[in-house]
mmCIF file of C-alpha atoms in Angstrom:
data_model
loop_
_atom_site.group_PDB
_atom_site.id
_atom_site.type_symbol
_atom_site.label_atom_id
_atom_site.label_comp_id
_atom_site.label_asym_id
_atom_site.label_seq_id
_atom_site.Cartn_x
_atom_site.Cartn_y
_atom_site.Cartn_z
ATOM 1 C CA MET A 1 8.398 6.156 -7.272
ATOM 2 C CA ILE A 2 5.374 2.939 -6.322
ATOM 3 C CA ALA A 3 8.213 0.781 -6.958
ATOM 4 C CA VAL A 4 11.015 1.959 -4.991
ATOM 5 C CA SER A 5 8.569 3.567 -2.145
ATOM 6 C CA ASP A 6 10.424 7.366 -3.603
ATOM 7 C CA ASN A 7 8.817 9.953 -1.470
ATOM 8 C CA THR A 8 10.638 12.998 -3.163
ATOM 9 C CA ALA A 9 8.582 11.006 -6.544
ATOM 10 C CA THR A 10 5.837 11.381 -5.314
ATOM 11 C CA ASN A 11 5.864 15.254 -3.700
ATOM 12 C CA VAL A 12 7.084 16.126 -7.260
ATOM 13 C CA LEU A 13 3.936 13.897 -8.847
ATOM 14 C CA LEU A 14 2.177 16.860 -6.201
ATOM 15 C CA ASP A 15 4.366 19.813 -7.551
ATOM 16 C CA LEU A 16 3.080 18.910 -10.954
ATOM 17 C CA VAL A 17 -0.703 17.726 -10.876
ATOM 18 C CA GLY A 18 -1.628 19.251 -7.153
ATOM 19 C CA LEU A 19 -3.477 18.571 -3.480
ATOM 20 C CA PRO A 20 -6.180 19.190 -4.586
ATOM 21 C CA THR A 21 -6.495 17.669 -8.143
ATOM 22 C CA LEU A 22 -5.633 14.567 -6.358
ATOM 23 C CA GLN A 23 -7.552 14.924 -4.247
ATOM 24 C CA ALA A 24 -10.428 15.501 -6.178
ATOM 25 C CA TRP A 25 -9.401 12.529 -8.769
ATOM 26 C CA ILE A 26 -8.966 10.608 -4.278
ATOM 27 C CA GLN A 27 -12.965 10.734 -4.856
ATOM 28 C CA GLU A 28 -12.867 9.051 -0.923
ATOM 29 C CA PRO A 29 -13.712 10.664 2.522
ATOM 30 C CA GLU A 30 -11.412 8.696 3.485
ATOM 31 C CA ILE A 31 -8.210 9.859 2.261
ATOM 32 C CA GLN A 32 -7.447 13.268 3.154
ATOM 33 C CA PHE A 33 -3.761 14.678 1.495
ATOM 34 C CA GLU A 34 -3.409 17.858 2.997
ATOM 35 C CA ARG A 35 0.607 17.755 2.436
ATOM 36 C CA TYR A 36 3.570 16.810 0.881
ATOM 37 C CA MET A 37 5.354 13.518 1.594
ATOM 38 C CA MET A 38 8.294 13.858 4.714
ATOM 39 C CA ARG A 39 7.360 17.109 5.240
ATOM 40 C CA PRO A 40 5.370 17.918 8.356
ATOM 41 C CA ILE A 41 2.498 21.270 8.724
ATOM 42 C CA LYS A 42 1.843 21.423 12.148
ATOM 43 C CA ASP A 43 -1.813 20.961 12.339
ATOM 44 C CA LYS A 44 -1.576 19.084 8.942
ATOM 45 C CA GLU A 45 -1.817 15.985 8.342
ATOM 46 C CA ASN A 46 -2.544 13.182 5.679
ATOM 47 C CA ARG A 47 -5.029 10.573 6.697
ATOM 48 C CA LEU A 48 -5.753 7.217 4.988
ATOM 49 C CA THR A 49 -7.936 4.542 6.865
ATOM 50 C CA PRO A 50 -7.339 0.474 5.764
ATOM 51 C CA SER A 51 -10.526 0.464 4.011
ATOM 52 C CA ALA A 52 -9.660 3.878 1.897
ATOM 53 C CA ALA A 53 -6.332 2.185 0.995
ATOM 54 C CA ALA A 54 -8.139 -1.447 0.035
ATOM 55 C CA LYS A 55 -10.483 0.234 -2.427
ATOM 56 C CA LEU A 56 -7.471 2.398 -3.979
ATOM 57 C CA LEU A 57 -5.370 0.471 -4.014
ATOM 58 C CA LEU A 58 -7.945 -2.194 -6.996
ATOM 59 C CA ARG A 59 -8.353 0.912 -8.407
ATOM 60 C CA CYS A 60 -5.023 1.510 -9.201
ATOM 61 C CA VAL A 61 -4.774 -2.695 -10.130
ATOM 62 C CA LYS A 62 -7.257 -2.338 -12.354
ATOM 63 C CA GLN A 63 -6.547 1.155 -13.782
ATOM 64 C CA GLU A 64 -2.679 0.455 -14.853
ATOM 65 C CA GLU A 65 -3.920 -2.778 -16.657
ATOM 66 C CA ALA A 66 -6.784 -1.767 -18.875
ATOM 67 C CA ALA A 67 -3.993 1.186 -19.549
ATOM 68 C CA LEU A 68 -0.593 -0.526 -19.308
ATOM 69 C CA GLY A 69 -0.509 -4.362 -19.662
ATOM 70 C CA PHE A 70 0.261 -4.350 -16.430
ATOM 71 C CA SER A 71 1.147 -2.948 -12.673
ATOM 72 C CA ALA A 72 3.730 -1.259 -11.418
ATOM 73 C CA LEU A 73 2.851 -2.568 -7.745
ATOM 74 C CA ASN A 74 3.072 -5.600 -8.829
ATOM 75 C CA GLN A 75 7.412 -5.434 -9.714
ATOM 76 C CA GLN A 76 7.301 -4.040 -5.997
ATOM 77 C CA GLN A 77 11.269 -3.940 -4.693
ATOM 78 C CA PHE A 78 10.492 -4.787 -1.370
ATOM 79 C CA GLN A 79 7.709 -6.955 -0.724
ATOM 80 C CA GLU A 80 8.421 -7.190 3.544
ATOM 81 C CA GLY A 81 4.851 -6.572 4.722
ATOM 82 C CA ILE A 82 2.128 -8.594 3.651
ATOM 83 C CA PRO A 83 4.365 -11.274 1.491
ATOM 84 C CA GLY A 84 7.062 -10.873 3.606
ATOM 85 C CA THR A 85 6.998 -14.678 4.219
ATOM 86 C CA PHE A 86 6.150 -16.078 1.122
ATOM 87 C CA ALA A 87 7.366 -16.037 -2.241
ATOM 88 C CA GLU A 88 5.844 -14.870 -5.888
ATOM 89 C CA THR A 89 7.807 -18.308 -6.840
ATOM 90 C CA THR A 90 6.178 -20.269 -3.358
ATOM 91 C CA HIS A 91 2.961 -19.968 -6.111
ATOM 92 C CA PRO A 92 4.047 -18.940 -9.680
ATOM 93 C CA ALA A 93 0.619 -17.963 -10.218
ATOM 94 C CA CYS A 94 0.053 -16.258 -7.776
ATOM 95 C CA ARG A 95 0.410 -12.704 -8.251
ATOM 96 C CA ILE A 96 0.488 -10.011 -5.415
ATOM 97 C CA PHE A 97 0.405 -6.606 -6.082
ATOM 98 C CA ASN A 98 0.981 -5.056 -3.057
ATOM 99 C CA LYS A 99 1.927 -0.462 -1.536
ATOM 100 C CA THR A 100 3.758 -0.205 2.127
ATOM 101 C CA GLY A 101 3.667 2.824 3.914
ATOM 102 C CA ARG A 102 6.459 2.959 7.028
ATOM 103 C CA LEU A 103 7.297 5.780 8.939
ATOM 104 C CA ASP A 104 9.044 5.420 12.801
ATOM 105 C CA ARG A 105 7.684 2.738 14.544
ATOM 106 C CA ILE A 106 4.668 2.875 12.206
ATOM 107 C CA GLU A 107 4.402 -0.235 9.471
ATOM 108 C CA HIS A 108 1.591 0.010 6.914
ATOM 109 C CA ASP A 109 0.793 -2.102 3.869
ATOM 110 C CA VAL A 110 -2.114 -3.371 1.974
ATOM 111 C CA ALA A 111 -1.596 -6.605 -0.148
ATOM 112 C CA TYR A 112 -3.660 -7.836 -3.458
ATOM 113 C CA LEU A 113 -3.227 -11.176 -3.599
ATOM 114 C CA HIS A 114 -4.792 -13.025 -7.010
ATOM 115 C CA ALA A 115 -4.433 -16.926 -8.535
ATOM 116 C CA ASN A 116 -7.060 -19.325 -8.962
ATOM 117 C CA GLU A 117 -8.920 -16.664 -10.157
ATOM 118 C CA THR A 118 -9.281 -15.740 -6.417
ATOM 119 C CA THR A 119 -8.782 -12.753 -4.723
ATOM 120 C CA ILE A 120 -7.747 -11.647 -1.760
ATOM 121 C CA ILE A 121 -7.238 -7.604 -0.843
ATOM 122 C CA ILE A 122 -5.549 -7.440 3.060
ATOM 123 C CA ALA A 123 -5.241 -4.081 4.786
ATOM 124 C CA ALA A 124 -3.336 -3.827 7.977
ATOM 125 C CA PHE A 125 -1.707 -0.163 9.382
ATOM 126 C CA SER A 126 0.382 -1.160 12.629
ATOM 127 C CA TYR A 127 1.799 1.221 14.958
ATOM 128 C CA ASP A 128 5.165 -0.330 17.492
ATOM 129 C CA LYS A 129 5.198 1.944 20.221
ATOM 130 C CA THR A 130 8.128 -0.076 22.001
ATOM 131 C CA GLY A 131 9.854 -0.022 18.696
ATOM 132 C CA SER A 132 10.086 -4.221 19.009
ATOM 133 C CA GLY A 133 9.680 -4.685 15.619
ATOM 134 C CA GLN A 134 6.399 -6.084 16.227
ATOM 135 C CA GLY A 135 4.754 -4.250 13.738
ATOM 136 C CA ILE A 136 6.463 -5.838 11.047
ATOM 137 C CA SER A 137 6.081 -9.529 11.702
ATOM 138 C CA TRP A 138 2.299 -9.044 12.615
ATOM 139 C CA LEU A 139 2.012 -7.953 8.859
ATOM 140 C CA ARG A 140 3.597 -10.458 8.015
ATOM 141 C CA GLU A 141 1.539 -13.067 10.049
ATOM 142 C CA ILE A 142 -1.331 -11.891 8.537
ATOM 143 C CA GLY A 143 -0.403 -12.630 4.882
ATOM 144 C CA GLN A 144 1.099 -15.724 5.212
ATOM 145 C CA THR A 145 -2.548 -16.518 7.971
ATOM 146 C CA VAL A 146 -4.016 -15.498 4.723
ATOM 147 C CA TYR A 147 -1.379 -17.109 1.704
ATOM 148 C CA GLN A 148 -2.058 -20.476 3.901
ATOM 149 C CA GLN A 149 -5.921 -20.655 4.032
ATOM 150 C CA TYR A 150 -6.383 -20.131 0.386
ATOM 151 C CA PHE A 151 -3.893 -20.015 -2.005
#
């Protein structure tokens, strides 16, 4: 579900645990689940801030690695956003965990980069009014800049 960003699988999980249970687990007022993924409902919208996305990503990575010894977020099928212009092979010691969100003209990404005892968490949300593809370019530029400066 996470590695391929599958909204159908996410909705099955929501059926299994329920929106109220998920919201209680999150315990973060900046994150609100009010509907299923990709199912618009009038006056109901899921909400997330970049700060909350960064906190949630860090929490997920720590819990997954503690419980499983690995993180599915480190196994992303697509690394197009923040890590889009550099690969793990460029710096083999750099571990990249990221989760991208996409809708029409919307490109969001949150990434956790770790190498040489340095951890950087980046969360960036974009809205490309013109549909020019600048949102994804902006995310990649942020990632490349941070990568060059810190690793």
